[in-house]
């Protein structure tokens, strides 16, 4: 399915489960998402991490409802948390951010400056991580240990990110990037009718579950 339509479908499902109290739909979303993740060869470590991290807010919400509300409603809210997490994980694990941005630009009129700005930010993530490691290493050589809570680390990281953003802007300008000018694309992304049909079928199946259960 086209990444943009997939995102829209997931957002629609997420909004629907936000305003409905349907335990069966929550379980179906979790199971289907889990199967998709397994088919996409997600590691067992990643699955365990998802379950263990999510269990903290899920138990907290359930306990709050158990004390001050209804246990049944607590179960619905706890499974809803897992449904949200699995929907998001399924999207991120099965979607390329590059193709998502490209299809948003070409088919949904996302301004080019935003599209390439987002791509630049994602592509610079690994570079910024290396910069942070280098900052820590340089500080350690001076017998200064920077931790997660050190303001100096954040200040230097922000300065490094600003420097890289300026270099990125200069690089785009040197490659003749002009905001308002029409652009050609190396790869044209077209949304076919089958993608729309898939989207409609998925949303229709969700409505059936909501009505039947």
PDB file of C-alpha atoms in Angstrom:
ATOM      1  CA  UNK A   1       0.000   0.000   0.000  1.00  0.00           C
ATOM      2  CA  UNK A   2       1.099   3.564  -0.656  1.00  0.00           C
ATOM      3  CA  UNK A   3       2.813   4.951   2.496  1.00  0.00           C
ATOM      4  CA  UNK A   4       0.600   8.055   2.654  1.00  0.00           C
ATOM      5  CA  UNK A   5      -2.625   6.031   2.348  1.00  0.00           C
ATOM      6  CA  UNK A   6      -1.279   3.616   4.939  1.00  0.00           C
ATOM      7  CA  UNK A   7      -0.669   6.545   7.299  1.00  0.00           C
ATOM      8  CA  UNK A   8      -4.173   7.921   6.699  1.00  0.00           C
ATOM      9  CA  UNK A   9      -5.711   4.473   7.292  1.00  0.00           C
ATOM     10  CA  UNK A  10      -3.830   4.036  10.570  1.00  0.00           C
ATOM     11  CA  UNK A  11      -4.817   7.521  11.731  1.00  0.00           C
ATOM     12  CA  UNK A  12      -8.483   6.815  10.968  1.00  0.00           C
ATOM     13  CA  UNK A  13      -8.341   3.534  12.911  1.00  0.00           C
ATOM     14  CA  UNK A  14      -6.552   5.240  15.820  1.00  0.00           C
ATOM     15  CA  UNK A  15      -9.201   7.972  15.968  1.00  0.00           C
ATOM     16  CA  UNK A  16     -12.013   5.400  15.870  1.00  0.00           C
ATOM     17  CA  UNK A  17     -10.663   3.325  18.743  1.00  0.00           C
ATOM     18  CA  UNK A  18     -10.204   6.570  20.699  1.00  0.00           C
ATOM     19  CA  UNK A  19     -13.952   7.238  20.664  1.00  0.00           C
ATOM     20  CA  UNK A  20     -15.236   3.675  20.951  1.00  0.00           C
ATOM     21  CA  UNK A  21     -15.162   1.104  23.735  1.00  0.00           C
ATOM     22  CA  UNK A  22     -14.651  -2.088  21.785  1.00  0.00           C
ATOM     23  CA  UNK A  23     -12.395  -4.676  23.383  1.00  0.00           C
ATOM     24  CA  UNK A  24     -12.657  -7.058  20.420  1.00  0.00           C
ATOM     25  CA  UNK A  25     -11.430  -4.399  17.970  1.00  0.00           C
ATOM     26  CA  UNK A  26      -8.444  -3.651  20.204  1.00  0.00           C
ATOM     27  CA  UNK A  27      -7.483  -7.337  20.301  1.00  0.00           C
ATOM     28  CA  UNK A  28      -7.937  -7.734  16.537  1.00  0.00           C
ATOM     29  CA  UNK A  29      -5.696  -4.728  15.882  1.00  0.00           C
ATOM     30  CA  UNK A  30      -3.019  -6.092  18.218  1.00  0.00           C
ATOM     31  CA  UNK A  31      -3.119  -9.601  16.690  1.00  0.00           C
ATOM     32  CA  UNK A  32      -3.136  -8.412  13.055  1.00  0.00           C
ATOM     33  CA  UNK A  33      -0.326  -5.929  13.735  1.00  0.00           C
ATOM     34  CA  UNK A  34       1.670  -8.634  15.496  1.00  0.00           C
ATOM     35  CA  UNK A  35       1.270 -10.991  12.518  1.00  0.00           C
ATOM     36  CA  UNK A  36       2.370  -8.250  10.103  1.00  0.00           C
ATOM     37  CA  UNK A  37       5.434  -7.541  12.237  1.00  0.00           C
ATOM     38  CA  UNK A  38       6.344 -11.239  12.376  1.00  0.00           C
ATOM     39  CA  UNK A  39       5.953 -11.546   8.597  1.00  0.00           C
ATOM     40  CA  UNK A  40       8.292  -8.550   8.258  1.00  0.00           C
ATOM     41  CA  UNK A  41      10.827 -10.440  10.388  1.00  0.00           C
ATOM     42  CA  UNK A  42      10.881  -8.179  13.421  1.00  0.00           C
ATOM     43  CA  UNK A  43      13.362  -9.441  15.990  1.00  0.00           C
ATOM     44  CA  UNK A  44      12.197 -11.157  19.174  1.00  0.00           C
ATOM     45  CA  UNK A  45      14.153  -8.583  21.175  1.00  0.00           C
ATOM     46  CA  UNK A  46      12.175  -5.736  19.599  1.00  0.00           C
ATOM     47  CA  UNK A  47       8.856  -7.483  20.277  1.00  0.00           C
ATOM     48  CA  UNK A  48       9.754  -8.073  23.925  1.00  0.00           C
ATOM     49  CA  UNK A  49      10.825  -4.444  24.232  1.00  0.00           C
ATOM     50  CA  UNK A  50       7.459  -3.280  22.853  1.00  0.00           C
ATOM     51  CA  UNK A  51       5.522  -5.508  25.259  1.00  0.00           C
ATOM     52  CA  UNK A  52       7.593  -4.621  28.325  1.00  0.00           C
ATOM     53  CA  UNK A  53       7.680  -0.864  27.757  1.00  0.00           C
ATOM     54  CA  UNK A  54       3.960  -0.682  26.993  1.00  0.00           C
ATOM     55  CA  UNK A  55       2.985  -2.742  30.018  1.00  0.00           C
ATOM     56  CA  UNK A  56       3.937   0.116  32.373  1.00  0.00           C
ATOM     57  CA  UNK A  57       1.319   2.660  31.181  1.00  0.00           C
ATOM     58  CA  UNK A  58      -1.166  -0.154  30.508  1.00  0.00           C
ATOM     59  CA  UNK A  59      -0.992  -1.408  34.105  1.00  0.00           C
ATOM     60  CA  UNK A  60      -1.104   2.162  35.409  1.00  0.00           C
ATOM     61  CA  UNK A  61      -4.281   2.942  33.453  1.00  0.00           C
ATOM     62  CA  UNK A  62      -5.892  -0.362  34.467  1.00  0.00           C
ATOM     63  CA  UNK A  63      -5.035   0.154  38.153  1.00  0.00           C
ATOM     64  CA  UNK A  64      -6.463   3.688  38.094  1.00  0.00           C
ATOM     65  CA  UNK A  65      -9.741   2.428  36.611  1.00  0.00           C
ATOM     66  CA  UNK A  66      -9.816  -0.516  39.019  1.00  0.00           C
ATOM     67  CA  UNK A  67      -9.612   1.855  41.985  1.00  0.00           C
ATOM     68  CA  UNK A  68     -11.755   4.743  40.756  1.00  0.00           C
ATOM     69  CA  UNK A  69     -13.822   3.331  37.928  1.00  0.00           C
ATOM     70  CA  UNK A  70     -14.702   0.086  36.198  1.00  0.00           C
ATOM     71  CA  UNK A  71     -12.403  -2.916  35.790  1.00  0.00           C
ATOM     72  CA  UNK A  72     -13.904  -3.695  32.371  1.00  0.00           C
ATOM     73  CA  UNK A  73     -13.251  -0.156  31.168  1.00  0.00           C
ATOM     74  CA  UNK A  74      -9.722  -0.460  32.548  1.00  0.00           C
ATOM     75  CA  UNK A  75      -9.117  -3.522  30.365  1.00  0.00           C
ATOM     76  CA  UNK A  76     -10.415  -1.637  27.313  1.00  0.00           C
ATOM     77  CA  UNK A  77      -8.085   1.301  27.988  1.00  0.00           C
ATOM     78  CA  UNK A  78      -5.091  -0.961  28.647  1.00  0.00           C
ATOM     79  CA  UNK A  79      -5.606  -2.887  25.400  1.00  0.00           C
ATOM     80  CA  UNK A  80      -6.154   0.429  23.600  1.00  0.00           C
ATOM     81  CA  UNK A  81      -2.642   1.484  24.628  1.00  0.00           C
ATOM     82  CA  UNK A  82      -1.253  -1.714  23.098  1.00  0.00           C
ATOM     83  CA  UNK A  83      -3.351  -1.145  19.967  1.00  0.00           C
ATOM     84  CA  UNK A  84      -1.869   2.342  19.544  1.00  0.00           C
ATOM     85  CA  UNK A  85       1.679   1.072  20.051  1.00  0.00           C
ATOM     86  CA  UNK A  86       1.274  -1.809  17.610  1.00  0.00           C
ATOM     87  CA  UNK A  87      -0.331   0.411  14.984  1.00  0.00           C
ATOM     88  CA  UNK A  88       2.580   2.833  15.195  1.00  0.00           C
ATOM     89  CA  UNK A  89       5.190   0.068  15.250  1.00  0.00           C
ATOM     90  CA  UNK A  90       3.624  -1.643  12.236  1.00  0.00           C
ATOM     91  CA  UNK A  91       3.725   1.609  10.302  1.00  0.00           C
ATOM     92  CA  UNK A  92       7.323   2.446  11.155  1.00  0.00           C
ATOM     93  CA  UNK A  93       8.587  -1.087  10.525  1.00  0.00           C
ATOM     94  CA  UNK A  94       6.866  -1.484   7.147  1.00  0.00           C
ATOM     95  CA  UNK A  95       7.226   2.023   5.733  1.00  0.00           C
ATOM     96  CA  UNK A  96      10.177   3.878   4.272  1.00  0.00           C
ATOM     97  CA  UNK A  97      10.286   7.475   5.482  1.00  0.00           C
ATOM     98  CA  UNK A  98      11.814   8.462   2.144  1.00  0.00           C
ATOM     99  CA  UNK A  99       8.910   7.114   0.090  1.00  0.00           C
ATOM    100  CA  UNK A 100       6.403   8.525   2.570  1.00  0.00           C
ATOM    101  CA  UNK A 101       7.824  12.028   2.105  1.00  0.00           C
ATOM    102  CA  UNK A 102       8.052  11.597  -1.670  1.00  0.00           C
ATOM    103  CA  UNK A 103       4.438  10.487  -2.016  1.00  0.00           C
ATOM    104  CA  UNK A 104       3.246  13.297   0.272  1.00  0.00           C
ATOM    105  CA  UNK A 105       5.089  15.787  -1.905  1.00  0.00           C
ATOM    106  CA  UNK A 106       3.999  14.377  -5.252  1.00  0.00           C
ATOM    107  CA  UNK A 107       0.452  13.254  -4.481  1.00  0.00           C
ATOM    108  CA  UNK A 108      -0.675  15.371  -1.505  1.00  0.00           C
ATOM    109  CA  UNK A 109       1.017  18.692  -2.340  1.00  0.00           C
ATOM    110  CA  UNK A 110       3.392  18.819   0.605  1.00  0.00           C
ATOM    111  CA  UNK A 111       5.657  21.851  -0.044  1.00  0.00           C
ATOM    112  CA  UNK A 112       9.088  20.827  -1.314  1.00  0.00           C
ATOM    113  CA  UNK A 113      10.880  22.834   1.386  1.00  0.00           C
ATOM    114  CA  UNK A 114       9.115  20.812   4.098  1.00  0.00           C
ATOM    115  CA  UNK A 115       9.681  17.519   2.282  1.00  0.00           C
ATOM    116  CA  UNK A 116      13.410  18.015   1.831  1.00  0.00           C
ATOM    117  CA  UNK A 117      13.729  19.598   5.272  1.00  0.00           C
ATOM    118  CA  UNK A 118      12.221  16.501   6.912  1.00  0.00           C
ATOM    119  CA  UNK A 119      14.397  14.195   4.811  1.00  0.00           C
ATOM    120  CA  UNK A 120      17.457  16.226   5.739  1.00  0.00           C
ATOM    121  CA  UNK A 121      16.596  15.977   9.432  1.00  0.00           C
ATOM    122  CA  UNK A 122      16.192  12.194   9.260  1.00  0.00           C
ATOM    123  CA  UNK A 123      19.394  11.756   7.273  1.00  0.00           C
ATOM    124  CA  UNK A 124      21.320  13.899   9.757  1.00  0.00           C
ATOM    125  CA  UNK A 125      20.176  11.855  12.761  1.00  0.00           C
ATOM    126  CA  UNK A 126      23.063   9.405  12.575  1.00  0.00           C
ATOM    127  CA  UNK A 127      25.540  12.252  12.021  1.00  0.00           C
ATOM    128  CA  UNK A 128      24.248  14.079  15.105  1.00  0.00           C
ATOM    129  CA  UNK A 129      24.614  10.879  17.153  1.00  0.00           C
ATOM    130  CA  UNK A 130      28.256  10.626  16.107  1.00  0.00           C
ATOM    131  CA  UNK A 131      28.723  14.290  16.994  1.00  0.00           C
ATOM    132  CA  UNK A 132      27.322  13.652  20.489  1.00  0.00           C
ATOM    133  CA  UNK A 133      29.710  10.738  20.990  1.00  0.00           C
ATOM    134  CA  UNK A 134      32.586  12.926  19.878  1.00  0.00           C
ATOM    135  CA  UNK A 135      31.505  15.695  22.273  1.00  0.00           C
ATOM    136  CA  UNK A 136      31.472  13.203  25.152  1.00  0.00           C
ATOM    137  CA  UNK A 137      34.878  11.844  24.128  1.00  0.00           C
ATOM    138  CA  UNK A 138      36.460  15.308  23.940  1.00  0.00           C
ATOM    139  CA  UNK A 139      34.983  16.191  27.338  1.00  0.00           C
ATOM    140  CA  UNK A 140      36.274  12.933  28.843  1.00  0.00           C
ATOM    141  CA  UNK A 141      39.789  13.739  27.597  1.00  0.00           C
ATOM    142  CA  UNK A 142      39.533  16.935  29.659  1.00  0.00           C
ATOM    143  CA  UNK A 143      38.339  14.910  32.664  1.00  0.00           C
ATOM    144  CA  UNK A 144      34.789  16.241  32.264  1.00  0.00           C
ATOM    145  CA  UNK A 145      32.103  13.572  32.247  1.00  0.00           C
ATOM    146  CA  UNK A 146      28.952  14.602  30.427  1.00  0.00           C
ATOM    147  CA  UNK A 147      25.812  12.660  31.348  1.00  0.00           C
ATOM    148  CA  UNK A 148      22.263  12.618  30.011  1.00  0.00           C
ATOM    149  CA  UNK A 149      21.406  15.438  32.429  1.00  0.00           C
ATOM    150  CA  UNK A 150      24.353  17.705  31.565  1.00  0.00           C
ATOM    151  CA  UNK A 151      23.225  21.074  30.105  1.00  0.00           C
ATOM    152  CA  UNK A 152      26.600  21.397  28.377  1.00  0.00           C
ATOM    153  CA  UNK A 153      25.905  18.281  26.315  1.00  0.00           C
ATOM    154  CA  UNK A 154      22.566  19.670  25.109  1.00  0.00           C
ATOM    155  CA  UNK A 155      24.011  23.086  24.332  1.00  0.00           C
ATOM    156  CA  UNK A 156      26.882  21.675  22.270  1.00  0.00           C
ATOM    157  CA  UNK A 157      24.548  19.209  20.528  1.00  0.00           C
ATOM    158  CA  UNK A 158      22.186  22.032  19.541  1.00  0.00           C
ATOM    159  CA  UNK A 159      25.097  24.100  18.231  1.00  0.00           C
ATOM    160  CA  UNK A 160      26.309  21.111  16.216  1.00  0.00           C
ATOM    161  CA  UNK A 161      22.814  20.540  14.790  1.00  0.00           C
ATOM    162  CA  UNK A 162      22.538  24.212  13.804  1.00  0.00           C
ATOM    163  CA  UNK A 163      25.898  23.986  12.047  1.00  0.00           C
ATOM    164  CA  UNK A 164      24.803  20.909  10.103  1.00  0.00           C
ATOM    165  CA  UNK A 165      21.485  22.539   9.197  1.00  0.00           C
ATOM    166  CA  UNK A 166      23.357  25.501   7.712  1.00  0.00           C
ATOM    167  CA  UNK A 167      25.577  23.146   5.725  1.00  0.00           C
ATOM    168  CA  UNK A 168      22.490  21.300   4.483  1.00  0.00           C
ATOM    169  CA  UNK A 169      20.852  24.577   3.391  1.00  0.00           C
ATOM    170  CA  UNK A 170      24.028  25.609   1.552  1.00  0.00           C
ATOM    171  CA  UNK A 171      24.202  22.196  -0.122  1.00  0.00           C
ATOM    172  CA  UNK A 172      20.593  22.441  -1.328  1.00  0.00           C
ATOM    173  CA  UNK A 173      21.235  25.969  -2.655  1.00  0.00           C
ATOM    174  CA  UNK A 174      24.363  24.841  -4.468  1.00  0.00           C
ATOM    175  CA  UNK A 175      22.284  22.107  -6.143  1.00  0.00           C
ATOM    176  CA  UNK A 176      19.918  24.818  -7.451  1.00  0.00           C
ATOM    177  CA  UNK A 177      17.054  24.088  -5.041  1.00  0.00           C
ATOM    178  CA  UNK A 178      14.499  26.914  -5.337  1.00  0.00           C
ATOM    179  CA  UNK A 179      11.392  26.734  -3.138  1.00  0.00           C
ATOM    180  CA  UNK A 180       8.712  27.939  -5.539  1.00  0.00           C
ATOM    181  CA  UNK A 181      10.156  26.521  -8.763  1.00  0.00           C
ATOM    182  CA  UNK A 182       8.594  23.366 -10.277  1.00  0.00           C
ATOM    183  CA  UNK A 183      10.728  20.267  -9.778  1.00  0.00           C
ATOM    184  CA  UNK A 184      11.192  17.040 -11.657  1.00  0.00           C
ATOM    185  CA  UNK A 185      11.589  13.761  -9.795  1.00  0.00           C
ATOM    186  CA  UNK A 186      14.017  10.918 -10.250  1.00  0.00           C
ATOM    187  CA  UNK A 187      11.220   8.492  -9.365  1.00  0.00           C
ATOM    188  CA  UNK A 188       7.561   9.362  -9.859  1.00  0.00           C
ATOM    189  CA  UNK A 189       5.247   7.798  -7.287  1.00  0.00           C
ATOM    190  CA  UNK A 190       1.691   7.205  -8.432  1.00  0.00           C
ATOM    191  CA  UNK A 191      -1.099   5.882  -6.227  1.00  0.00           C
ATOM    192  CA  UNK A 192      -2.942   3.096  -8.026  1.00  0.00           C
ATOM    193  CA  UNK A 193      -6.584   2.125  -7.574  1.00  0.00           C
ATOM    194  CA  UNK A 194      -5.666  -1.065  -5.712  1.00  0.00           C
ATOM    195  CA  UNK A 195      -4.205   1.002  -2.864  1.00  0.00           C
ATOM    196  CA  UNK A 196      -7.473   2.921  -2.514  1.00  0.00           C
ATOM    197  CA  UNK A 197      -9.416  -0.359  -2.572  1.00  0.00           C
ATOM    198  CA  UNK A 198      -7.211  -1.804   0.189  1.00  0.00           C
ATOM    199  CA  UNK A 199      -7.756   1.310   2.296  1.00  0.00           C
ATOM    200  CA  UNK A 200     -11.537   1.183   1.858  1.00  0.00           C
ATOM    201  CA  UNK A 201     -11.668  -2.556   2.656  1.00  0.00           C
ATOM    202  CA  UNK A 202      -9.641  -2.144   5.857  1.00  0.00           C
ATOM    203  CA  UNK A 203     -11.799   0.739   7.095  1.00  0.00           C
ATOM    204  CA  UNK A 204     -14.957  -1.199   6.115  1.00  0.00           C
ATOM    205  CA  UNK A 205     -13.811  -4.257   8.105  1.00  0.00           C
ATOM    206  CA  UNK A 206     -13.187  -2.040  11.126  1.00  0.00           C
ATOM    207  CA  UNK A 207     -16.766  -0.730  10.874  1.00  0.00           C
ATOM    208  CA  UNK A 208     -18.094  -4.307  10.734  1.00  0.00           C
ATOM    209  CA  UNK A 209     -16.226  -5.197  13.932  1.00  0.00           C
ATOM    210  CA  UNK A 210     -17.568  -2.061  15.638  1.00  0.00           C
ATOM    211  CA  UNK A 211     -21.149  -2.922  14.628  1.00  0.00           C
ATOM    212  CA  UNK A 212     -21.000  -6.659  15.362  1.00  0.00           C
ATOM    213  CA  UNK A 213     -19.148  -6.485  18.681  1.00  0.00           C
TER     214      UNK A 213
END
